[in-house]
Amino acid sequence: MPEEEPTRPRRRVGPYEASLQESAHQAEVAHRARMRAARRRHALIAAVTVVALVAVGFVGWRLLTPAAPPTSVPATAAAPVSCTDATAVTIAAAPAVAPVLAALAETLSKEASGPCAAFTIEPVESFTVSGTVGTAAEPDAWVTDSAEWIARAGTLAGREITVPEPFASTGVVVALPVPAAEEIGDQAKWSAAITSRTPVRVPDPARYAVGAAALASAAGGLPPDRVAAVAQANASAPAPGLGAVAEAATPLGVVVTAAQLLAHNESNDARALAAVAPVDGAAFLGYRLVTLTDKAEVAELVADFAAYLTTEEAKTAFSEAGFATPGGPEPQMPSPLYGTVTDRPAPDAAALKAVRAAWAAATPKRQTLLALDVSGSMLRRTDQGTRLAVMQEATLQAIAGMPGSSRLGLWAYSLHIGKQGDDFRPLLNAAPVGHSSHLLDLRKQVGGLTRSVGGGRGLYDTIVATYQRARATYTKGQLNSVVIVTDGLNDDDYGASLSVALSRVKKLVDPRNPIRITIVGFGSEPDAKAMTPFAQLTGGRYVNAAEPKDLLPTLRGVLGG
């Protein structure tokens, strides 16, 4: 916020010059002093009156004009004023609602009677969180945008998770440039809106509730071949963000929540987009706060935050950010809005299943062999724990967000970790992460890497061995790749040298059946100069995740999560 200008010091009204002298000159001086003082008093009264009127006007304007919705999430938790030794509480929240939750956590931290908690709100897709519950990557609490993900999390974690009532909800719209929105109009159904002349991108209905709501509503008005065509047009790449849609050279649309579009427009006047709300409506996304921690103290603080979300103050904040709340004010809507955002019952199970099947059939297939560094240097500490712990949590989250059709195999490597003294150990063969049994095995193996850590790093031998394995298991029609995470240099003086390893990989490369090598250097110690040639030989790349916070987005990018 801009700094306020300093208040100018007011001149003090000095005492009247009292004079008992009968001199006419002195009497005139006293008279003039009294007149000046009177003028100053009148001016002060007038100024105070103006300020009061302006203040009243501002308060009235503020009450009638909603605040701009928050659009970002701070990287650090707000320190509560209620105590000096606050308990850290991490809440993973669906990205659409994360900014307003972070703003409310900030407001709550300033209350003298507030909970002794430092709430950190982390924007994470709900599908991803559902795949990490029961692992080291599990947050203390979770705000999800669909009860479906709660059921999935409970199944994977093998435990009963209570499904609370939503504290807020928002509708689903199509964000478009104004001319394209005008062309669709305010009477179109979902089937027409997403197949209009302007291409409309839809998020994966198997991983995003907003995509499921839109496509399930559209499916009723589209024949199966048109549903397949929509899937084919959308499944090859992630749906773009609103910023990319606003800047697109040719008109483009995307399915989003009304709250997301409202926030975008409020902070991007020059790039504002219109909203189209199809007349057949779609199921609103309901946001629920789920407690996951088994620590009583932390669970109590989560309950305090949940209670705060139901206060009138919070309901007003949600309304201003585009969310409806039970008994709360009407939510603000993005503008211009074509149609009325209407809530409909949850998607028909059969229609949703058909849509997801069509999407899965159209999704490009991947087969990846992931090799993780478990050498002794992974026990070095960072500000987020050991390197190993950071890698485990980032890997678990990245895997949890992958499309279900992606096939993933897993290796670990350090000196002589293998059964015959090899510098690598195969842990799991490649299988679809959408199969619950394989995802559970991946979670177990990644979580168990702590038992294998130690020793040096047979990096070059591992690169060659993983590429040989990928070549032996090559699957046509899929993007075949090897991803290797390393936090340092090759330590094996008795294994293949850099030149020998490069030569062996070069002999294995088959341009007709390409297999890419992507190497992720974690920290500042990996040798980019030595790693880059492996990537270049195979059409892959070397990526450096210099800081612990960089590893998760890097792994998501290379694994397609």
XYZ file of C-alpha atoms in Angstrom:
561
model
C 0.000 0.000 0.000
C 1.276 3.555 -0.660
C 2.565 5.392 2.365
C 0.295 8.077 3.783
C 1.516 11.625 3.551
C 2.663 13.006 6.920
C 0.186 15.290 8.652
C 1.348 18.893 8.675
C 1.810 20.304 12.223
C -0.916 22.747 13.127
C 0.088 26.213 14.288
C -0.737 26.777 17.912
C -3.127 29.574 18.683
C -1.038 31.824 20.883
C -2.455 33.667 23.902
C -4.058 36.977 23.361
C -1.852 39.836 24.176
C -3.372 41.193 27.377
C -2.796 44.819 27.787
C -4.046 47.106 30.437
C -2.295 50.061 28.878
C -4.678 52.784 27.934
C -2.552 53.628 24.898
C -4.705 53.624 21.776
C -1.845 52.011 19.938
C -1.703 49.083 22.359
C -5.493 48.647 22.277
C -5.398 48.449 18.494
C -2.698 45.770 18.665
C -4.822 43.733 21.100
C -7.857 44.069 18.865
C -5.954 42.869 15.841
C -4.649 39.849 17.779
C -8.185 38.887 18.807
C -9.398 39.147 15.224
C -6.570 36.928 13.963
C -7.329 34.293 16.612
C -11.011 34.317 15.704
C -10.203 33.811 12.025
C -7.976 30.856 12.898
C -10.711 29.279 15.003
C -13.258 29.689 12.209
C -10.841 28.222 9.669
C -10.135 25.245 11.933
C -13.828 24.564 12.462
C -14.429 24.712 8.706
C -11.510 22.359 8.030
C -12.703 19.852 10.620
C -16.183 19.964 9.101
C -14.829 19.263 5.617
C -12.698 16.384 6.897
C -15.694 14.910 8.722
C -17.862 15.147 5.618
C -15.148 13.533 3.508
C -14.751 10.766 6.084
C -18.484 10.121 6.149
C -18.511 10.065 2.370
C -15.583 7.637 2.249
C -17.217 5.313 4.766
C -20.425 5.372 2.755
C -18.539 4.698 -0.466
C -16.585 1.878 1.210
C -19.768 0.269 2.484
C -21.401 0.462 -0.927
C -18.316 -0.430 -2.982
C -16.838 -3.912 -2.423
C -13.134 -4.279 -1.813
C -11.008 -5.698 -4.588
C -10.533 -9.432 -4.034
C -7.052 -10.587 -3.021
C -5.125 -12.165 -5.873
C -1.946 -13.520 -4.308
C -0.762 -15.604 -1.385
C 2.142 -14.463 0.830
C 5.114 -16.805 1.025
C 5.310 -16.603 4.810
C 2.763 -16.895 7.591
C 1.590 -13.838 9.484
C 2.829 -13.693 13.094
C -0.153 -13.488 15.474
C -0.248 -10.613 17.952
C -1.919 -12.836 20.546
C 1.305 -14.654 21.489
C 5.059 -14.778 20.874
C 5.595 -18.501 20.286
C 3.051 -19.395 17.626
C 2.413 -22.909 16.369
C 2.968 -23.313 12.626
C -0.106 -24.607 10.790
C 0.027 -25.442 7.088
C -3.206 -25.444 5.085
C -3.117 -26.622 1.466
C -5.911 -24.812 -0.357
C -7.454 -25.005 -3.814
C -5.854 -22.137 -5.780
C -9.124 -20.303 -6.489
C -9.844 -19.747 -2.788
C -6.273 -19.577 -1.464
C -5.827 -15.767 -1.795
C -8.910 -14.871 0.220
C -8.034 -17.512 2.837
C -4.554 -16.019 3.158
C -6.056 -12.537 3.567
C -8.409 -13.811 6.271
C -5.533 -15.565 8.051
C -3.672 -12.243 8.013
C -6.689 -10.437 9.468
C -7.155 -13.086 12.152
C -3.492 -12.826 13.153
C -4.050 -9.175 14.111
C -6.787 -9.952 16.621
C -5.619 -9.776 20.216
C -7.836 -12.721 21.134
C -6.953 -14.726 18.017
C -5.477 -18.238 18.048
C -1.750 -18.656 18.746
C -1.095 -19.961 15.236
C 0.992 -18.946 12.248
C -1.221 -20.096 9.378
C 0.538 -20.744 6.073
C -1.834 -21.060 3.112
C -0.325 -23.059 0.242
C -2.125 -23.035 -3.135
C -2.249 -26.681 -4.275
C -4.689 -28.362 -6.630
C -7.134 -30.531 -4.683
C -6.506 -33.618 -6.800
C -2.791 -33.390 -5.974
C -3.434 -33.090 -2.236
C -5.739 -36.101 -2.346
C -2.788 -38.156 -3.581
C -0.494 -37.073 -0.740
C -2.762 -37.614 2.269
C -1.160 -40.263 4.450
C 2.378 -39.434 3.281
C 5.185 -37.117 4.415
C 3.757 -34.474 2.055
C 0.413 -34.345 3.887
C -0.507 -30.838 5.145
C -2.029 -30.128 8.556
C -5.324 -29.222 6.910
C -6.778 -29.000 3.451
C -9.330 -26.815 1.700
C -10.675 -28.823 -1.214
C -13.014 -27.758 -4.011
C -14.846 -31.108 -4.258
C -15.964 -33.839 -1.888
C -14.823 -36.325 -4.538
C -11.184 -35.652 -3.702
C -11.856 -36.278 -0.010
C -13.191 -39.735 -0.858
C -10.117 -40.417 -3.022
C -7.777 -39.297 -0.245
C -9.481 -41.564 2.273
C -9.233 -44.551 -0.048
C -5.526 -44.030 -0.725
C -4.690 -43.314 2.912
C -6.822 -46.199 4.159
C -8.684 -44.110 6.684
C -12.054 -42.507 7.220
C -12.079 -38.764 6.512
C -15.114 -36.776 7.579
C -16.650 -34.657 4.815
C -17.617 -31.272 6.338
C -20.169 -28.871 4.907
C -18.838 -26.231 2.479
C -18.076 -22.831 4.004
C -18.069 -21.142 0.571
C -18.814 -21.914 -3.068
C -18.408 -20.386 -6.501
C -19.848 -21.004 -9.939
C -18.282 -22.049 -13.236
C -18.044 -19.737 -16.262
C -16.244 -19.385 -19.575
C -13.753 -16.516 -19.655
C -13.500 -14.883 -23.091
C -12.582 -11.627 -24.817
C -15.666 -9.387 -24.937
C -16.339 -9.734 -28.703
C -16.251 -13.539 -28.457
C -18.515 -13.478 -25.400
C -20.989 -11.215 -27.210
C -21.077 -13.653 -30.108
C -21.952 -16.564 -27.787
C -24.459 -14.418 -25.912
C -26.435 -14.997 -22.732
C -28.677 -17.838 -23.918
C -26.135 -20.490 -24.919
C -25.916 -23.916 -23.321
C -22.632 -25.454 -22.234
C -22.553 -27.674 -25.310
C -22.622 -24.591 -27.540
C -20.344 -22.441 -25.401
C -17.397 -24.840 -25.426
C -17.776 -25.695 -29.130
C -18.201 -22.119 -30.367
C -16.120 -20.556 -33.127
C -13.711 -19.249 -30.489
C -11.692 -22.184 -29.094
C -12.463 -22.771 -25.408
C -9.936 -24.674 -23.330
C -11.201 -26.925 -20.540
C -9.142 -28.287 -17.602
C -8.723 -32.061 -17.284
C -12.031 -33.356 -15.813
C -10.170 -36.187 -14.076
C -8.013 -33.777 -12.067
C -9.927 -30.489 -11.875
C -13.438 -30.098 -10.472
C -14.085 -27.055 -12.667
C -13.426 -29.117 -15.808
C -15.605 -31.963 -14.564
C -18.513 -29.608 -13.844
C -18.349 -27.944 -17.265
C -17.846 -31.046 -19.398
C -20.411 -33.130 -17.548
C -22.961 -30.364 -18.173
C -21.981 -30.118 -21.838
C -21.994 -33.863 -22.458
C -25.800 -34.054 -22.303
C -26.076 -31.847 -25.367
C -23.281 -33.393 -27.411
C -23.103 -36.719 -29.267
C -20.254 -39.019 -28.214
C -18.104 -38.110 -31.243
C -18.330 -34.404 -30.331
C -17.371 -35.170 -26.735
C -14.368 -37.070 -28.077
C -13.486 -34.116 -30.335
C -13.591 -31.715 -27.382
C -11.337 -34.052 -25.403
C -8.962 -34.390 -28.346
C -8.697 -30.604 -28.661
C -8.015 -30.074 -24.964
C -6.142 -33.086 -23.586
C -2.819 -32.481 -25.316
C -1.782 -29.562 -23.085
C -2.826 -27.960 -19.771
C -5.518 -25.295 -19.923
C -3.931 -21.824 -20.068
C -4.164 -19.293 -17.269
C -6.325 -16.187 -17.527
C -3.310 -14.007 -18.225
C -2.400 -16.112 -21.252
C -5.999 -15.983 -22.505
C -6.080 -12.193 -22.159
C -2.813 -11.833 -24.106
C -3.513 -14.454 -26.787
C -2.923 -13.204 -30.334
C -6.085 -14.936 -31.535
C -9.310 -15.081 -29.470
C -9.305 -17.856 -26.910
C -11.461 -18.864 -23.964
C -11.008 -20.983 -20.864
C -13.324 -22.542 -18.279
C -12.680 -21.140 -14.794
C -14.518 -20.321 -11.590
C -16.381 -17.037 -11.343
C -14.177 -16.091 -8.378
C -10.984 -16.578 -10.373
C -12.220 -14.401 -13.214
C -13.397 -11.704 -10.806
C -9.948 -11.570 -9.189
C -8.243 -11.444 -12.584
C -10.409 -8.578 -13.834
C -10.040 -6.556 -10.641
C -6.252 -6.575 -10.951
C -6.035 -6.415 -14.767
C -8.199 -3.553 -15.989
C -6.468 -3.431 -19.362
C -6.714 -7.205 -19.822
C -10.180 -7.834 -18.382
C -12.201 -10.702 -19.824
C -15.937 -11.282 -20.086
C -17.778 -14.153 -18.434
C -20.295 -16.383 -20.194
C -22.616 -18.319 -17.873
C -24.472 -20.973 -19.916
C -28.188 -21.211 -19.270
C -28.084 -24.885 -18.246
C -25.719 -24.041 -15.397
C -23.132 -26.239 -13.743
C -22.490 -27.576 -10.264
C -20.864 -24.986 -8.015
C -17.489 -25.832 -6.512
C -17.946 -26.154 -2.753
C -14.954 -25.433 -0.511
C -14.517 -27.533 2.615
C -11.869 -27.334 5.338
C -10.629 -30.821 6.233
C -8.437 -31.432 9.271
C -5.715 -33.985 8.533
C -3.232 -33.658 11.391
C -3.289 -36.101 14.295
C -1.755 -33.529 16.656
C -4.436 -32.335 19.048
C -2.950 -28.852 19.483
C -2.733 -28.235 15.742
C -6.200 -29.696 15.140
C -7.632 -27.260 17.695
C -6.035 -24.324 15.874
C -7.472 -25.552 12.578
C -10.879 -25.672 14.270
C -10.397 -22.054 15.388
C -9.694 -21.034 11.808
C -12.706 -23.002 10.569
C -14.912 -21.176 13.074
C -13.543 -17.829 11.917
C -14.487 -18.653 8.321
C -18.152 -18.677 9.339
C -18.117 -15.169 10.901
C -19.846 -12.217 9.266
C -16.464 -10.601 8.675
C -15.266 -13.640 6.745
C -18.526 -13.955 4.820
C -18.171 -10.361 3.655
C -14.627 -11.061 2.483
C -15.755 -14.156 0.607
C -18.599 -12.220 -1.028
C -16.226 -9.502 -2.205
C -13.998 -12.215 -3.672
C -16.837 -13.848 -5.630
C -17.841 -16.653 -3.257
C -21.285 -17.464 -1.903
C -21.548 -18.422 1.774
C -24.378 -19.920 3.838
C -26.519 -16.973 4.915
C -23.954 -14.489 3.648
C -24.156 -11.559 1.206
C -24.616 -12.104 -2.500
C -21.251 -12.755 -4.134
C -19.739 -10.244 -6.526
C -19.688 -11.393 -10.141
C -17.160 -10.735 -12.904
C -18.160 -8.063 -15.396
C -19.284 -8.059 -18.117
C -21.353 -11.154 -17.462
C -23.444 -12.798 -20.167
C -26.132 -14.908 -18.522
C -26.651 -15.854 -14.890
C -24.286 -18.082 -12.922
C -26.553 -20.930 -11.863
C -25.886 -23.836 -9.522
C -27.004 -27.260 -10.705
C -26.904 -30.696 -9.059
C -23.635 -32.611 -9.065
C -22.620 -34.068 -12.447
C -24.352 -37.271 -13.470
C -22.003 -40.142 -12.633
C -22.482 -41.862 -15.983
C -21.931 -38.652 -17.970
C -18.826 -37.818 -15.940
C -17.421 -41.313 -16.440
C -17.923 -41.055 -20.203
C -16.275 -37.643 -20.356
C -13.279 -38.824 -18.372
C -12.918 -41.943 -20.513
C -12.905 -39.814 -23.673
C -10.338 -37.516 -22.121
C -8.085 -40.398 -21.056
C -8.215 -41.821 -24.568
C -7.135 -38.470 -26.014
C -4.382 -37.731 -23.509
C -0.826 -38.184 -24.836
C 0.748 -41.108 -23.022
C 4.004 -40.892 -21.092
C 6.367 -43.543 -19.794
C 9.041 -42.268 -17.434
C 11.793 -43.887 -15.416
C 12.565 -41.694 -12.414
C 15.911 -42.164 -10.635
C 16.388 -40.453 -7.252
C 19.698 -39.621 -5.576
C 20.072 -41.235 -2.123
C 23.783 -40.531 -1.593
C 25.007 -39.349 1.800
C 24.985 -35.678 0.798
C 21.194 -35.854 0.679
C 21.255 -35.732 4.481
C 22.616 -32.191 4.465
C 20.166 -29.745 5.953
C 18.336 -26.902 4.253
C 15.949 -24.339 5.721
C 13.157 -26.811 4.901
C 14.745 -29.931 6.383
C 17.241 -32.328 4.853
C 17.705 -32.435 1.104
C 16.287 -35.953 1.198
C 13.126 -34.825 2.996
C 12.649 -31.969 0.527
C 13.094 -34.375 -2.392
C 10.696 -36.918 -0.903
C 7.922 -34.363 -0.352
C 8.418 -32.755 -3.769
C 8.412 -36.162 -5.475
C 5.267 -37.276 -3.675
C 3.419 -34.110 -4.679
C 4.647 -34.236 -8.274
C 3.597 -37.875 -8.649
C 0.219 -37.175 -7.040
C -0.553 -34.532 -9.672
C 0.345 -36.636 -12.727
C -2.371 -37.712 -15.182
C -3.618 -41.194 -14.357
C -2.540 -42.574 -17.733
C 1.125 -41.658 -17.152
C 3.336 -44.674 -16.549
C 6.102 -44.234 -13.997
C 8.952 -46.480 -12.887
C 11.235 -45.744 -9.931
C 14.932 -46.297 -9.143
C 17.209 -45.123 -6.333
C 20.961 -44.725 -6.683
C 24.152 -44.321 -4.653
C 27.451 -46.250 -4.623
C 26.991 -50.047 -4.439
C 23.320 -49.830 -3.451
C 22.364 -52.649 -5.839
C 22.230 -56.367 -5.141
C 25.435 -57.081 -7.069
C 27.278 -53.966 -6.010
C 25.620 -51.828 -8.685
C 25.351 -48.088 -8.076
C 21.588 -48.204 -8.580
C 18.581 -50.192 -7.383
C 15.369 -50.693 -9.408
C 12.404 -50.220 -7.077
C 9.300 -50.327 -9.290
C 8.594 -51.123 -12.907
C 6.608 -48.601 -14.931
C 2.818 -48.723 -14.513
C 0.003 -46.116 -14.688
C -0.106 -43.811 -11.672
C -3.888 -43.854 -12.044
C -3.893 -47.412 -10.730
C -4.322 -47.084 -6.988
C -2.077 -50.057 -6.254
C 0.831 -48.567 -8.212
C 0.363 -45.108 -6.707
C 0.386 -46.645 -3.244
C 3.574 -48.546 -4.093
C 5.197 -45.340 -5.333
C 4.227 -43.529 -2.138
C 5.646 -46.347 -0.036
C 8.935 -46.535 -1.923
C 9.520 -42.779 -1.924
C 8.692 -42.595 1.767
C 11.094 -45.457 2.486
C 14.139 -43.881 0.813
C 15.374 -42.786 4.237
C 16.438 -46.377 4.895
C 18.678 -46.425 1.796
C 20.482 -43.097 2.046
C 24.272 -43.022 2.385
C 27.562 -43.356 0.503
C 28.770 -41.724 -2.685
C 27.102 -41.176 -6.021
C 27.540 -43.457 -9.057
C 25.934 -40.887 -11.336
C 27.429 -41.775 -14.725
C 26.811 -45.517 -14.321
C 23.225 -44.737 -13.306
C 22.591 -42.551 -16.329
C 23.785 -45.326 -18.640
C 21.832 -48.043 -16.802
C 18.554 -46.110 -16.734
C 18.837 -45.369 -20.432
C 19.523 -49.029 -21.170
C 16.426 -49.969 -19.142
C 14.287 -47.363 -20.906
C 15.471 -48.705 -24.243
C 14.622 -52.277 -23.244
C 11.109 -51.279 -22.114
C 10.435 -48.742 -24.855
C 6.720 -48.385 -25.667
C 5.676 -47.061 -29.052
C 3.100 -44.302 -29.199
C 4.230 -42.828 -25.882
C 6.667 -40.142 -24.805
C 9.463 -42.262 -23.321
C 11.869 -40.519 -20.973
C 14.355 -40.849 -18.137
C 14.390 -38.294 -15.311
C 17.351 -38.255 -12.931
C 17.576 -36.097 -9.799
C 21.070 -35.411 -8.437
C 22.413 -33.098 -5.753
C 26.064 -33.334 -6.739
C 28.891 -34.781 -8.827
C 29.779 -38.305 -9.858
C 31.733 -39.920 -6.972
C 32.578 -43.266 -8.546
C 36.274 -43.377 -9.523
C 35.971 -47.015 -10.646
C 32.881 -46.697 -12.807
C 32.401 -45.175 -16.241
C 34.057 -41.833 -16.859
C 32.120 -38.921 -18.348
C 33.422 -39.595 -21.867
C 32.727 -43.330 -21.640
C 29.213 -42.780 -20.294
C 28.439 -40.297 -23.065
C 29.755 -42.746 -25.643
C 27.551 -45.563 -24.305
C 24.437 -43.409 -24.294
C 25.188 -42.172 -27.805
C 25.299 -45.754 -29.071
C 21.881 -46.430 -27.527
C 20.156 -43.406 -29.058
C 17.655 -44.343 -31.772
C 16.112 -41.296 -33.523
C 13.200 -43.445 -34.709
C 12.352 -44.403 -31.110
C 13.445 -41.400 -29.051
C 13.994 -41.499 -25.301
C 14.739 -38.194 -23.644
C 17.035 -37.781 -20.665
C 16.136 -34.943 -18.305
C 18.531 -34.303 -15.432
C 17.428 -32.204 -12.456
C 20.303 -30.683 -10.531
C 19.219 -30.036 -6.948
C 21.202 -27.269 -5.234
C 24.418 -25.562 -6.311
C 26.738 -28.579 -6.458
C 25.647 -30.486 -9.606
C 27.858 -29.984 -12.654
C 25.659 -28.508 -15.392
C 28.526 -28.638 -17.874
C 28.873 -32.416 -17.418
C 25.120 -33.116 -17.363
C 23.989 -31.035 -20.322
C 25.593 -33.254 -23.032
C 23.501 -36.262 -21.908
C 20.355 -34.201 -22.333
C 21.464 -32.793 -25.680
C 22.270 -36.250 -27.054
C 18.707 -37.402 -26.412
C 16.624 -34.283 -27.007
C 16.114 -33.741 -23.272
C 17.359 -30.977 -21.008
C 19.256 -30.145 -17.855
C 17.300 -28.156 -15.254
C 18.695 -26.645 -12.072
C 16.510 -26.434 -8.964
C 18.870 -24.166 -7.051
C 16.731 -23.732 -3.930
C 14.557 -26.238 -2.047
C 11.440 -24.321 -3.094
C 12.400 -24.804 -6.753
C 12.391 -28.596 -6.703
C 8.626 -29.183 -6.623
C 7.714 -26.977 -9.616
C 10.694 -28.414 -11.505
C 9.562 -32.010 -10.912
C 5.990 -31.134 -11.818
C 7.239 -29.715 -15.087
C 9.391 -32.694 -16.084
C 6.891 -35.338 -14.929
C 3.832 -33.645 -16.396
C 2.087 -33.220 -13.031
